[in-house]
Amino acid sequence: MSKNHIEKIKCPKCGKVSDMLVWELIDTSQDPQMAEQIRNGDAFSWYCPGCDNKSLIFYPTIYHEVDKKYVLAYVPGDPTSAVGYMKDLNSNNDSGYDFSIGYTKRIVTDMNKLREKLLILDHDLDDKIIELMKLFIIADLQDRNPDLKVKDIFFNVNGEGKYCFAVIFDNDRWGESEFVQNSYDQVAKTFMKDLVIADEFIIDTEWAMSILNKNL
């Protein structure tokens, strides 16, 4: 079930104190409107009634998309507390859900990763395969552009509705790399045994690198 509370926020522009609704736990079966608000950032938006100032205030939250059996913990900064939460999710919950069977549980520490995980979820893709694909794309990009270093890379859907990877280079230049379905399928086949492990919560490029090194 969803849990939220009111926080008092002081406007940095005019100093007026007003309320912000903070969601500790979002259950989409109870509050379906929050599925869109977590994706477009409205769940973290605060408006000052005194001066109409808009701010984004990022706070830890647990997002539970019930019909897809998906739980995502967003914890800005240190994910340690969220790891413990995920491990004990089934034994320490009064929601009535059984999180031990068929659930995907993930932890992210920044908003870009949160949006990316939900985009991957929306398109019924496997984030483990996506993270492994990123390593091969980064290697190829840096081989073809040795003077540029990849700062970060995200799964994306471009303006034409096509899957792609958005790439940030160390000079803050953005680029786009093609998503190749055959590559996705080949990574799924090559790393089949590693993809079935269910008790890993932080799936990122560091995780992918550990899997790649293990298979060398």
CSV table of C-alpha atoms in Angstrom, one decimal:
chain,number,residue,atom,x,y,z
A,1,MET,CA,0.0,0.0,0.0
A,2,SER,CA,1.1,3.6,-0.6
A,3,LYS,CA,2.5,5.7,2.2
A,4,ASN,CA,3.1,9.4,2.1
A,5,HIS,CA,3.4,12.4,4.4
A,6,ILE,CA,3.5,16.2,4.4
A,7,GLU,CA,6.9,18.0,4.6
A,8,LYS,CA,7.2,21.7,5.3
A,9,ILE,CA,9.4,23.4,2.6
A,10,LYS,CA,10.8,26.9,2.8
A,11,CYS,CA,11.0,28.6,-0.6
A,12,PRO,CA,14.6,29.5,-1.4
A,13,LYS,CA,13.3,32.5,-3.5
A,14,CYS,CA,10.7,34.2,-1.3
A,15,GLY,CA,11.1,32.4,2.1
A,16,LYS,CA,7.4,31.4,2.4
A,17,VAL,CA,6.9,27.9,4.0
A,18,SER,CA,4.4,25.6,2.4
A,19,ASP,CA,3.5,21.9,2.2
A,20,MET,CA,5.0,19.2,-0.1
A,21,LEU,CA,3.5,15.7,-0.4
A,22,VAL,CA,6.4,13.2,0.0
A,23,TRP,CA,5.8,9.6,-1.0
A,24,GLU,CA,7.7,7.0,1.0
A,25,LEU,CA,6.1,4.1,-0.9
A,26,ILE,CA,4.1,4.2,-4.2
A,27,ASP,CA,1.8,1.4,-4.9
A,28,THR,CA,0.4,1.7,-8.4
A,29,SER,CA,-2.6,-0.4,-7.7
A,30,GLN,CA,-3.7,2.1,-5.0
A,31,ASP,CA,-2.4,5.3,-6.7
A,32,PRO,CA,-2.2,4.6,-10.4
A,33,GLN,CA,-1.7,8.3,-11.2
A,34,MET,CA,1.8,8.0,-9.6
A,35,ALA,CA,3.1,5.8,-12.4
A,36,GLU,CA,3.1,8.8,-14.7
A,37,GLN,CA,4.2,11.3,-12.0
A,38,ILE,CA,7.3,9.2,-11.0
A,39,ARG,CA,8.3,9.1,-14.7
A,40,ASN,CA,7.8,12.8,-15.6
A,41,GLY,CA,9.2,14.1,-12.3
A,42,ASP,CA,6.0,15.5,-10.9
A,43,ALA,CA,6.4,13.3,-7.8
A,44,PHE,CA,9.4,15.4,-6.9
A,45,SER,CA,8.1,18.8,-8.0
A,46,TRP,CA,7.2,21.5,-5.4
A,47,TYR,CA,5.5,24.7,-6.2
A,48,CYS,CA,5.6,27.8,-4.0
A,49,PRO,CA,2.1,29.4,-3.7
A,50,GLY,CA,3.8,32.7,-2.7
A,51,CYS,CA,5.9,33.3,-5.7
A,52,ASP,CA,5.1,30.4,-8.1
A,53,ASN,CA,8.7,29.2,-7.8
A,54,LYS,CA,9.1,25.6,-8.9
A,55,SER,CA,11.7,23.3,-7.5
A,56,LEU,CA,12.7,19.7,-7.8
A,57,ILE,CA,13.2,18.1,-4.4
A,58,PHE,CA,14.6,14.6,-4.6
A,59,TYR,CA,13.9,12.3,-1.7
A,60,PRO,CA,14.1,8.5,-1.2
A,61,THR,CA,11.1,6.5,-2.3
A,62,ILE,CA,10.0,3.0,-3.1
A,63,TYR,CA,8.1,2.5,-6.3
A,64,HIS,CA,6.0,-0.7,-6.6
A,65,GLU,CA,4.4,-1.4,-10.0
A,66,VAL,CA,2.1,-4.2,-9.0
A,67,ASP,CA,0.9,-5.6,-12.3
A,68,LYS,CA,4.5,-6.1,-13.5
A,69,LYS,CA,5.8,-7.4,-10.1
A,70,TYR,CA,8.4,-4.7,-10.0
A,71,VAL,CA,9.9,-2.8,-7.1
A,72,LEU,CA,12.3,0.1,-7.5
A,73,ALA,CA,14.0,1.9,-4.7
A,74,TYR,CA,15.3,5.3,-5.4
A,75,VAL,CA,17.9,6.3,-2.8
A,76,PRO,CA,19.9,9.5,-3.6
A,77,GLY,CA,23.5,8.9,-2.6
A,78,ASP,CA,24.3,5.8,-0.5
A,79,PRO,CA,22.2,2.7,-1.5
A,80,THR,CA,23.2,0.7,1.6
A,81,SER,CA,19.9,1.1,3.5
A,82,ALA,CA,17.9,0.1,0.4
A,83,VAL,CA,19.9,-3.1,0.0
A,84,GLY,CA,18.8,-4.2,3.5
A,85,TYR,CA,15.2,-3.1,2.7
A,86,MET,CA,15.1,-5.3,-0.4
A,87,LYS,CA,16.6,-8.3,1.3
A,88,ASP,CA,14.0,-8.2,4.0
A,89,LEU,CA,11.1,-7.0,1.8
A,90,ASN,CA,9.0,-10.2,2.1
A,91,SER,CA,9.5,-10.8,5.8
A,92,ASN,CA,9.0,-7.2,6.9
A,93,ASN,CA,6.0,-6.0,5.0
A,94,ASP,CA,2.3,-5.5,5.8
A,95,SER,CA,1.2,-4.9,2.2
A,96,GLY,CA,-0.3,-8.4,1.6
A,97,TYR,CA,2.0,-8.9,-1.4
A,98,ASP,CA,4.3,-11.9,-1.7
A,99,PHE,CA,7.6,-10.5,-3.0
A,100,SER,CA,9.4,-13.8,-2.9
A,101,ILE,CA,8.0,-15.1,-6.2
A,102,GLY,CA,8.5,-13.6,-9.7
A,103,TYR,CA,9.5,-10.1,-8.5
A,104,THR,CA,12.2,-7.9,-10.0
A,105,LYS,CA,13.8,-5.7,-7.3
A,106,ARG,CA,16.1,-2.8,-8.2
A,107,ILE,CA,17.9,0.1,-6.5
A,108,VAL,CA,19.1,3.3,-8.2
A,109,THR,CA,20.8,6.4,-6.7
A,110,ASP,CA,20.1,9.1,-9.2
A,111,MET,CA,17.1,10.3,-11.3
A,112,ASN,CA,18.6,9.5,-14.7
A,113,LYS,CA,18.9,5.9,-13.6
A,114,LEU,CA,15.4,5.9,-12.2
A,115,ARG,CA,13.9,7.1,-15.5
A,116,GLU,CA,16.0,4.6,-17.4
A,117,LYS,CA,14.9,1.6,-15.3
A,118,LEU,CA,11.3,2.6,-15.8
A,119,LEU,CA,11.7,3.1,-19.5
A,120,ILE,CA,13.3,-0.3,-19.8
A,121,LEU,CA,10.4,-1.7,-17.8
A,122,ASP,CA,7.8,0.0,-20.0
A,123,HIS,CA,9.3,-1.6,-23.1
A,124,ASP,CA,9.5,-5.1,-21.5
A,125,LEU,CA,13.3,-5.3,-21.9
A,126,ASP,CA,15.8,-6.8,-19.5
A,127,ASP,CA,18.0,-4.2,-17.8
A,128,LYS,CA,20.8,-6.8,-17.3
A,129,ILE,CA,21.1,-7.3,-21.0
A,130,ILE,CA,21.0,-3.5,-21.5
A,131,GLU,CA,23.8,-2.9,-19.1
A,132,LEU,CA,26.0,-5.6,-20.8
A,133,MET,CA,25.2,-4.1,-24.2
A,134,LYS,CA,26.5,-0.7,-22.9
A,135,LEU,CA,29.9,-2.1,-22.3
A,136,PHE,CA,30.3,-3.2,-26.0
A,137,ILE,CA,28.9,0.1,-27.2
A,138,ILE,CA,31.3,2.1,-25.1
A,139,ALA,CA,34.2,0.0,-26.3
A,140,ASP,CA,33.2,0.5,-29.9
A,141,LEU,CA,32.6,4.3,-29.5
A,142,GLN,CA,35.9,4.8,-27.9
A,143,ASP,CA,37.7,2.7,-30.5
A,144,ARG,CA,36.2,4.9,-33.2
A,145,ASN,CA,36.6,8.2,-31.2
A,146,PRO,CA,39.8,7.8,-29.2
A,147,ASP,CA,39.9,11.5,-28.2
A,148,LEU,CA,36.5,11.2,-26.6
A,149,LYS,CA,35.8,9.4,-23.4
A,150,VAL,CA,32.3,8.2,-22.6
A,151,LYS,CA,31.0,9.8,-19.3
A,152,ASP,CA,27.7,8.0,-19.2
A,153,ILE,CA,25.3,6.1,-21.3
A,154,PHE,CA,21.5,5.5,-21.0
A,155,PHE,CA,18.9,3.4,-22.8
A,156,ASN,CA,16.5,5.7,-24.5
A,157,VAL,CA,13.6,6.0,-27.0
A,158,ASN,CA,14.3,8.7,-29.6
A,159,GLY,CA,11.8,11.1,-31.1
A,160,GLU,CA,11.0,8.6,-33.9
A,161,GLY,CA,10.0,6.0,-31.3
A,162,LYS,CA,13.1,3.9,-31.9
A,163,TYR,CA,15.3,2.3,-29.3
A,164,CYS,CA,18.7,3.8,-28.9
A,165,PHE,CA,21.4,4.7,-26.4
A,166,ALA,CA,22.0,8.3,-25.3
A,167,VAL,CA,25.7,8.9,-24.7
A,168,ILE,CA,27.4,11.7,-22.8
A,169,PHE,CA,31.0,12.3,-23.5
A,170,ASP,CA,33.5,13.9,-21.1
A,171,ASN,CA,33.3,17.2,-23.0
A,172,ASP,CA,29.5,17.2,-22.1
A,173,ARG,CA,28.7,16.5,-25.8
A,174,TRP,CA,25.7,14.3,-26.3
A,175,GLY,CA,25.5,11.5,-28.9
A,176,GLU,CA,23.3,8.7,-29.9
A,177,SER,CA,24.2,5.1,-30.6
A,178,GLU,CA,21.9,2.6,-32.4
A,179,PHE,CA,20.1,-0.2,-30.5
A,180,VAL,CA,20.6,-3.4,-32.5
A,181,GLN,CA,18.0,-6.1,-31.7
A,182,ASN,CA,20.4,-8.8,-32.9
A,183,SER,CA,23.0,-7.6,-30.4
A,184,TYR,CA,20.4,-7.7,-27.6
A,185,ASP,CA,19.5,-11.3,-28.6
A,186,GLN,CA,23.1,-12.3,-28.8
A,187,VAL,CA,24.0,-10.9,-25.4
A,188,ALA,CA,20.9,-12.7,-23.9
A,189,LYS,CA,22.2,-16.0,-25.4
A,190,THR,CA,25.8,-15.5,-24.4
A,191,PHE,CA,25.2,-14.5,-20.8
A,192,MET,CA,22.1,-16.7,-20.3
A,193,LYS,CA,23.3,-18.2,-17.0
A,194,ASP,CA,24.2,-14.8,-15.5
A,195,LEU,CA,20.8,-13.4,-16.3
A,196,VAL,CA,18.8,-15.8,-14.2
A,197,ILE,CA,20.3,-14.7,-10.9
A,198,ALA,CA,17.5,-13.1,-8.9
A,199,ASP,CA,19.0,-11.7,-5.7
A,200,GLU,CA,21.0,-8.8,-7.2
A,201,PHE,CA,19.5,-5.3,-6.7
A,202,ILE,CA,22.0,-2.9,-8.2
A,203,ILE,CA,22.2,-3.6,-11.9
A,204,ASP,CA,24.6,-1.0,-13.6
A,205,THR,CA,27.7,-0.9,-15.7
A,206,GLU,CA,29.8,-1.9,-12.7
A,207,TRP,CA,27.7,-5.1,-12.3
A,208,ALA,CA,28.0,-5.7,-16.1
A,209,MET,CA,31.8,-5.4,-15.9
A,210,SER,CA,31.9,-8.0,-13.1
A,211,ILE,CA,29.9,-10.4,-15.3
A,212,LEU,CA,32.1,-9.7,-18.3
A,213,ASN,CA,35.3,-10.3,-16.3
A,214,LYS,CA,33.9,-13.5,-14.9
A,215,ASN,CA,33.2,-14.8,-18.4
A,216,LEU,CA,36.6,-13.9,-19.9
